């Protein structure tokens, strides 16, 4: 539970897809199947017309979407500053459900003039909202996980070509001799020979690019996210070994395990060892097991 959640759960595109899917799934599910006897627990008067029921569910689901959107925006902004573990993510989801339950109970109590006490409605709301979100959350998680594995598999297949072909850069000098780094506004900030690049380190909303220049290691600060670096340069032999590090696999000389965990030693005396986290260990070890 203390392990960090997969990075694909904090991806902007995946977050938007999750919100859209939850909204339409919940709205259609409530109106087609009327689960959990939802007409009766929306109000004491169960003689709602289909149109009235749709409007009520639309209001409730829209309020829930607003809560989820605000919550996931905060989570997205904190992704590089706070380690979000499985436990923290579970507590976060519980908080979302709690807030949505309170909003639902207020809508039913005040908007639909339900005669029941607020504290009788809210616990039921928590149960129903939890059950309603369970399926779309699970489906989304499985879908995003599958897509993430496909991306990593494609990267591993591509990188295996670089590892197996020692003369790869001599064969394709024009495409892979230089690597160009643009900031988050698209402005070119740095162009270097790829074989001089050692690794990239995360630094909040920036990255530090470490490369060799005139016989010594130079650091260049660039406003860019690690996720965008990983996506933009997927064709290069770069591998994510840790939440904070992307390494040029051609510069890795030793993979070793000690009492502190797995580490990569690079082909330069003064550079620090780079840790391999559990999240990316299979990906990195796969390169050395081929």
Coordinates of C-alpha atoms in Angstrom, one line a residue, residues 46 70 78 91 97 105 114 121 125 134 140 168 173 254 268 278:
X46 CA -41.5 7.2 -6.3
X70 CA -11.8 19.5 -9.1
X78 CA 0.5 17.5 -6.9
X91 CA -8.1 7.6 0.9
X97 CA -17.2 9.6 -2.5
X105 CA -28.0 14.0 0.2
X114 CA -37.3 14.4 0.9
X121 CA -29.9 9.7 3.3
X125 CA -25.8 7.6 -0.8
X134 CA -16.8 0.5 -8.8
X140 CA -10.7 2.3 -16.7
X168 CA 23.0 1.4 -35.2
X173 CA 23.4 9.0 -38.4
X254 CA 26.7 -2.1 -14.7
X268 CA 31.5 8.1 -16.2
X278 CA 9.9 -1.4 -8.3

